[in-house]
CSV table of C-alpha atoms in Angstrom, one decimal:
chain,number,residue,atom,x,y,z
A,1,MET,CA,-2.8,-56.7,-9.8
A,2,THR,CA,-3.0,-60.5,-9.0
A,3,THR,CA,-0.6,-63.0,-7.7
A,4,THR,CA,0.6,-65.4,-10.4
A,5,LEU,CA,1.4,-68.9,-9.1
A,6,PRO,CA,3.9,-71.0,-11.0
A,7,HIS,CA,2.4,-73.7,-13.2
A,8,ALA,CA,1.9,-76.8,-11.1
A,9,THR,CA,2.2,-80.4,-12.2
A,10,PRO,CA,-1.2,-82.1,-12.4
A,11,PHE,CA,-2.0,-84.3,-9.5
A,12,SER,CA,-1.6,-88.1,-10.1
A,13,ALA,CA,-0.5,-91.2,-8.3
A,14,ASP,CA,3.0,-90.4,-9.5
A,15,ASN,CA,3.3,-87.2,-7.7
A,16,ALA,CA,6.0,-86.9,-5.0
A,17,LEU,CA,3.5,-86.6,-2.2
A,18,PRO,CA,2.5,-89.9,-0.5
A,19,ARG,CA,0.2,-92.0,-2.7
A,20,LEU,CA,-2.4,-92.4,0.1
A,21,THR,CA,-2.7,-88.7,0.9
A,22,PRO,CA,-6.3,-87.6,0.1
A,23,PRO,CA,-6.6,-85.2,-2.9
A,24,THR,CA,-7.7,-82.3,-0.7
A,25,SER,CA,-4.7,-82.6,1.6
A,26,ARG,CA,-2.3,-82.8,-1.4
A,27,LEU,CA,-3.8,-79.8,-3.0
A,28,GLN,CA,-3.7,-77.9,0.3
A,29,GLN,CA,0.0,-78.6,0.7
A,30,ALA,CA,0.7,-77.6,-2.9
A,31,LEU,CA,-1.1,-74.3,-2.4
A,32,LEU,CA,0.9,-73.7,0.8
A,33,GLY,CA,4.1,-74.3,-1.2
A,34,MET,CA,3.1,-71.9,-3.9
A,35,LEU,CA,2.2,-69.2,-1.3
A,36,ALA,CA,5.6,-69.7,0.3
A,37,GLU,CA,7.5,-69.4,-3.0
A,38,GLU,CA,5.6,-66.5,-4.4
A,39,ALA,CA,5.7,-63.0,-2.9
A,40,PRO,CA,2.2,-61.6,-2.5
A,41,SER,CA,1.0,-59.0,-5.0
A,42,ALA,CA,0.1,-55.5,-3.8
A,43,THR,CA,-3.4,-56.6,-3.1
A,44,GLY,CA,-2.5,-60.2,-1.9
A,45,ARG,CA,-5.2,-61.5,-4.3
A,46,LEU,CA,-4.9,-65.1,-5.4
A,47,PRO,CA,-5.8,-66.2,-9.0
A,48,SER,CA,-9.5,-66.9,-9.7
A,49,GLU,CA,-10.8,-70.3,-8.7
A,50,ARG,CA,-11.1,-71.2,-12.4
A,51,GLN,CA,-7.4,-70.4,-12.9
A,52,MET,CA,-6.4,-72.5,-9.9
A,53,MET,CA,-8.6,-75.4,-11.1
A,54,GLU,CA,-6.9,-75.4,-14.5
A,55,ARG,CA,-3.4,-74.9,-13.0
A,56,PHE,CA,-3.7,-77.7,-10.5
A,57,SER,CA,-5.9,-80.0,-12.7
A,58,THR,CA,-8.5,-80.4,-10.0
A,59,THR,CA,-12.2,-80.1,-9.4
A,60,ARG,CA,-14.0,-77.1,-8.0
A,61,ILE,CA,-15.2,-79.2,-5.0
A,62,THR,CA,-11.6,-80.3,-4.1
A,63,LEU,CA,-10.3,-76.8,-4.6
A,64,ARG,CA,-13.0,-75.3,-2.4
A,65,GLU,CA,-12.3,-77.8,0.3
A,66,ALA,CA,-8.6,-77.0,0.3
A,67,LEU,CA,-9.2,-73.3,0.2
A,68,MET,CA,-11.7,-73.4,3.1
A,69,GLN,CA,-9.2,-75.4,5.2
A,70,LEU,CA,-6.5,-72.8,4.6
A,71,GLU,CA,-9.1,-70.1,5.5
A,72,ALA,CA,-10.0,-71.9,8.7
A,73,GLU,CA,-6.2,-72.0,9.6
A,74,GLY,CA,-6.1,-68.2,9.0
A,75,ARG,CA,-3.7,-68.4,6.0
A,76,ILE,CA,-6.0,-67.0,3.4
A,77,TYR,CA,-9.4,-65.3,3.4
A,78,ARG,CA,-12.3,-64.7,1.1
A,79,GLU,CA,-14.2,-61.6,0.2
A,80,SER,CA,-17.6,-61.8,-1.3
A,81,ARG,CA,-17.5,-61.1,-5.1
A,82,ARG,CA,-13.8,-60.3,-4.9
A,83,GLY,CA,-12.1,-63.7,-4.5
A,84,TRP,CA,-9.4,-65.1,-2.3
A,85,PHE,CA,-6.5,-63.2,-0.6
A,86,VAL,CA,-3.4,-64.0,1.4
A,87,SER,CA,-4.1,-63.1,5.1
A,88,PRO,CA,-1.9,-60.2,6.3
A,89,PRO,CA,-0.2,-60.4,9.7
A,90,ARG,CA,-2.6,-60.5,12.7
A,91,LEU,CA,-3.1,-57.4,14.8
A,92,ARG,CA,-1.9,-57.9,18.4
A,93,TYR,CA,-4.8,-57.2,20.6
A,94,ASP,CA,-3.6,-56.7,24.2
A,95,LEU,CA,-6.7,-56.9,26.4
A,96,LEU,CA,-5.1,-55.3,29.4
A,97,ALA,CA,-3.7,-52.4,27.5
A,98,SER,CA,-7.3,-51.4,26.5
A,99,LEU,CA,-6.1,-49.1,23.7
A,100,PRO,CA,-8.7,-47.5,21.4
A,101,PHE,CA,-8.8,-49.1,18.0
A,102,LYS,CA,-7.1,-46.3,16.1
A,103,GLU,CA,-4.3,-46.1,18.6
A,104,MET,CA,-3.8,-49.9,18.8
A,105,VAL,CA,-3.6,-50.2,15.0
A,106,ALA,CA,-1.4,-47.2,14.4
A,107,SER,CA,1.0,-48.4,17.1
A,108,GLN,CA,1.7,-51.4,15.0
A,109,GLN,CA,2.5,-49.4,11.9
A,110,ARG,CA,-0.9,-50.2,10.3
A,111,CYS,CA,-3.5,-47.9,8.9
A,112,PRO,CA,-6.9,-47.8,10.7
A,113,GLU,CA,-10.2,-46.7,9.2
A,114,THR,CA,-13.7,-46.4,10.6
A,115,GLU,CA,-17.2,-46.3,9.0
A,116,VAL,CA,-20.3,-45.5,11.0
A,117,LEU,CA,-23.1,-47.7,9.9
A,118,LYS,CA,-25.8,-46.6,12.4
A,119,ALA,CA,-26.0,-44.2,15.3
A,120,THR,CA,-29.4,-43.8,17.1
A,121,GLN,CA,-31.1,-43.8,20.4
A,122,CYS,CA,-33.3,-46.7,21.4
A,123,PRO,CA,-34.7,-48.4,24.5
A,124,ALA,CA,-32.4,-51.0,26.1
A,125,GLN,CA,-33.3,-54.6,25.4
A,126,PRO,CA,-33.1,-57.1,28.2
A,127,LYS,CA,-29.6,-58.3,27.4
A,128,VAL,CA,-28.3,-54.7,27.1
A,129,ALA,CA,-30.0,-53.5,30.2
A,130,ALA,CA,-28.6,-56.5,32.3
A,131,ARG,CA,-25.1,-55.8,31.1
A,132,LEU,CA,-25.3,-52.1,31.9
A,133,GLY,CA,-27.2,-52.5,35.2
A,134,ILE,CA,-30.1,-50.3,34.0
A,135,LEU,CA,-33.8,-50.8,33.7
A,136,GLU,CA,-35.1,-52.5,30.6
A,137,GLY,CA,-36.4,-49.9,28.2
A,138,ALA,CA,-34.1,-47.2,29.6
A,139,PRO,CA,-32.6,-45.0,26.7
A,140,VAL,CA,-29.3,-46.1,25.3
A,141,PHE,CA,-27.3,-44.9,22.3
A,142,HIS,CA,-26.7,-47.7,19.7
A,143,ILE,CA,-23.7,-47.1,17.5
A,144,ILE,CA,-22.6,-49.6,14.8
A,145,ARG,CA,-19.2,-49.2,13.2
A,146,ALA,CA,-17.2,-51.2,10.6
A,147,ARG,CA,-13.5,-50.9,11.0
A,148,ARG,CA,-10.6,-51.6,8.6
A,149,ILE,CA,-6.9,-52.3,8.8
A,150,ASP,CA,-4.9,-51.3,5.7
A,151,GLY,CA,-8.2,-51.1,3.8
A,152,ARG,CA,-9.4,-54.6,4.8
A,153,PRO,CA,-12.7,-54.8,6.7
A,154,VAL,CA,-11.9,-56.8,9.9
A,155,LEU,CA,-14.2,-55.6,12.7
A,156,TYR,CA,-17.9,-55.1,13.1
A,157,VAL,CA,-18.8,-53.6,16.4
A,158,GLU,CA,-22.0,-52.6,18.1
A,159,HIS,CA,-21.7,-50.1,21.0
A,160,TYR,CA,-24.4,-49.5,23.6
A,161,LEU,CA,-23.9,-46.3,25.7
A,162,ARG,CA,-26.0,-45.2,28.6
A,163,ALA,CA,-27.8,-42.1,27.4
A,164,ASP,CA,-27.8,-40.5,30.8
A,165,CYS,CA,-24.0,-40.5,30.9
A,166,PHE,CA,-23.4,-39.1,27.4
A,167,PRO,CA,-26.1,-36.6,26.4
A,168,GLY,CA,-25.6,-35.3,22.8
A,169,ILE,CA,-22.8,-37.7,21.9
A,170,LEU,CA,-24.3,-38.6,18.6
A,171,GLU,CA,-23.6,-35.0,17.5
A,172,HIS,CA,-19.9,-35.7,17.7
A,173,ASP,CA,-17.6,-37.0,14.9
A,174,LEU,CA,-17.9,-40.8,15.5
A,175,VAL,CA,-15.7,-41.6,12.5
A,176,THR,CA,-12.4,-40.1,13.5
A,177,CYS,CA,-12.9,-39.6,17.3
A,178,SER,CA,-12.3,-42.3,19.9
A,179,LEU,CA,-15.3,-42.9,22.2
A,180,THR,CA,-12.9,-43.2,25.1
A,181,GLU,CA,-11.4,-39.8,24.3
A,182,LEU,CA,-14.9,-38.3,24.0
A,183,TYR,CA,-15.8,-39.7,27.3
A,184,ARG,CA,-12.8,-38.0,29.0
A,185,SER,CA,-12.7,-34.7,27.1
A,186,HIS,CA,-16.4,-33.9,26.9
A,187,TYR,CA,-18.0,-35.8,29.8
A,188,GLY,CA,-15.3,-36.0,32.4
A,189,ILE,CA,-15.6,-39.8,32.5
A,190,ARG,CA,-12.6,-42.1,32.4
A,191,ILE,CA,-12.6,-45.8,32.2
A,192,SER,CA,-11.2,-47.4,35.3
A,193,ARG,CA,-12.1,-51.0,34.8
A,194,VAL,CA,-13.0,-53.3,31.9
A,195,SER,CA,-14.7,-56.7,31.8
A,196,PHE,CA,-14.1,-59.0,28.8
A,197,GLU,CA,-15.9,-62.1,27.5
A,198,LEU,CA,-14.2,-64.0,24.7
A,199,CYS,CA,-15.5,-66.8,22.5
A,200,SER,CA,-15.4,-68.2,19.0
A,201,THR,CA,-18.5,-67.7,16.9
A,202,VAL,CA,-19.8,-67.1,13.4
A,203,LEU,CA,-20.7,-64.0,11.5
A,204,HIS,CA,-24.3,-63.1,11.3
A,205,SER,CA,-25.6,-61.6,8.1
A,206,ARG,CA,-25.2,-57.9,9.0
A,207,ALA,CA,-21.7,-58.4,10.1
A,208,ALA,CA,-20.8,-60.5,7.1
A,209,GLU,CA,-22.1,-57.9,4.7
A,210,ALA,CA,-20.1,-55.2,6.4
A,211,LEU,CA,-16.9,-57.3,6.4
A,212,ARG,CA,-17.4,-58.6,2.8
A,213,ALA,CA,-17.4,-62.1,4.2
A,214,ALA,CA,-19.7,-65.1,4.0
A,215,SER,CA,-22.5,-65.3,6.5
A,216,GLY,CA,-21.8,-68.1,9.0
A,217,GLY,CA,-18.1,-67.7,8.5
A,218,PRO,CA,-15.7,-68.0,11.5
A,219,ALA,CA,-15.3,-65.0,13.8
A,220,GLN,CA,-13.8,-64.1,17.2
A,221,ARG,CA,-16.3,-62.4,19.5
A,222,VAL,CA,-14.9,-59.9,22.1
A,223,THR,CA,-17.6,-58.6,24.5
A,224,ARG,CA,-16.4,-55.6,26.6
A,225,ILE,CA,-18.1,-53.7,29.4
A,226,ASN,CA,-16.4,-50.4,30.5
A,227,TYR,CA,-16.8,-49.0,34.0
A,228,ASP,CA,-16.1,-45.4,35.0
A,229,GLN,CA,-14.3,-44.0,38.0
A,230,ASN,CA,-17.4,-44.4,40.1
A,231,GLY,CA,-17.9,-48.1,39.3
A,232,ARG,CA,-20.8,-47.6,36.9
A,233,ALA,CA,-21.1,-49.7,33.8
A,234,ILE,CA,-21.2,-47.0,31.1
A,235,ASP,CA,-21.1,-48.8,27.8
A,236,TYR,CA,-21.2,-52.3,26.4
A,237,ASP,CA,-19.4,-53.3,23.2
A,238,ASP,CA,-20.0,-56.4,21.1
A,239,GLU,CA,-17.1,-56.9,18.7
A,240,LEU,CA,-17.0,-59.4,15.9
A,241,TRP,CA,-13.6,-59.8,14.3
A,242,ARG,CA,-12.6,-61.8,11.3
A,243,HIS,CA,-11.0,-64.8,13.0
A,244,ASP,CA,-7.7,-64.4,11.2
A,245,ALA,CA,-7.3,-60.7,11.9
A,246,ILE,CA,-6.3,-60.6,15.6
A,247,GLU,CA,-4.1,-62.3,18.1
A,248,LEU,CA,-5.4,-61.9,21.6
A,249,THR,CA,-2.8,-61.4,24.2
A,250,VAL,CA,-2.7,-60.8,28.0
A,251,SER,CA,0.3,-60.0,30.1
A,252,ALA,CA,-0.1,-60.3,33.9
A,253,ALA,CA,1.8,-61.5,36.9
A,254,PRO,CA,0.4,-64.6,38.6
A,255,GLN,CA,-1.2,-63.9,42.0
A,256,GLY,CA,1.2,-64.6,44.8
A,257,SER,CA,4.3,-64.4,42.6
A,258,ALA,CA,7.5,-63.2,44.2
């Protein structure tokens, strides 16, 4: 089921928008008006690009520029071979809460899903070894998962676990089970400290394919290192989120506050 936008008046110098406004900006504002007036369909899908070109009497280049600007602002998103969609509300990602994905999503009345793309043991590459404080070439478990919210792929994450801390963990259900819960219940390890690194980046080809996105599209990277009760770095996660899927939050009292 697709969203049907009302027929729009063709763009011309006589339109109500300022005469000197560039065509792309005018089209962007018109699309925003249509999105505000029309309730999204069940899927949130927009009409095809051809339909929008005809409706707005514009060129594919101008339409693409306007759509990509709205995508950069997080208002809409594109899926490969499926078209354009209205972006759903962002997930609030509280860094200090350190909630597992499933619990974080469910707590906001959303539906989480996980797909395991890879789970194997391999030697630690230099970057991984440095982050975990182990020797280069030491065995680590490498787990890659794609995660969805309400059916939409939003997160591609690569986990690197110290093999000496979690023997046999690949035999467990990595789809429905939280790694944090497995650490606690099967290995007696609890996370006592977390280190985060945050940056804006782009999706590499593997992540883009898993998220049905364009390679090189905008993404939010969250790098996390978990430490156990003994101060050891036990795992290293490299998360790539669709940039419009999350809102990072931190709540903390300033040092020295009364």
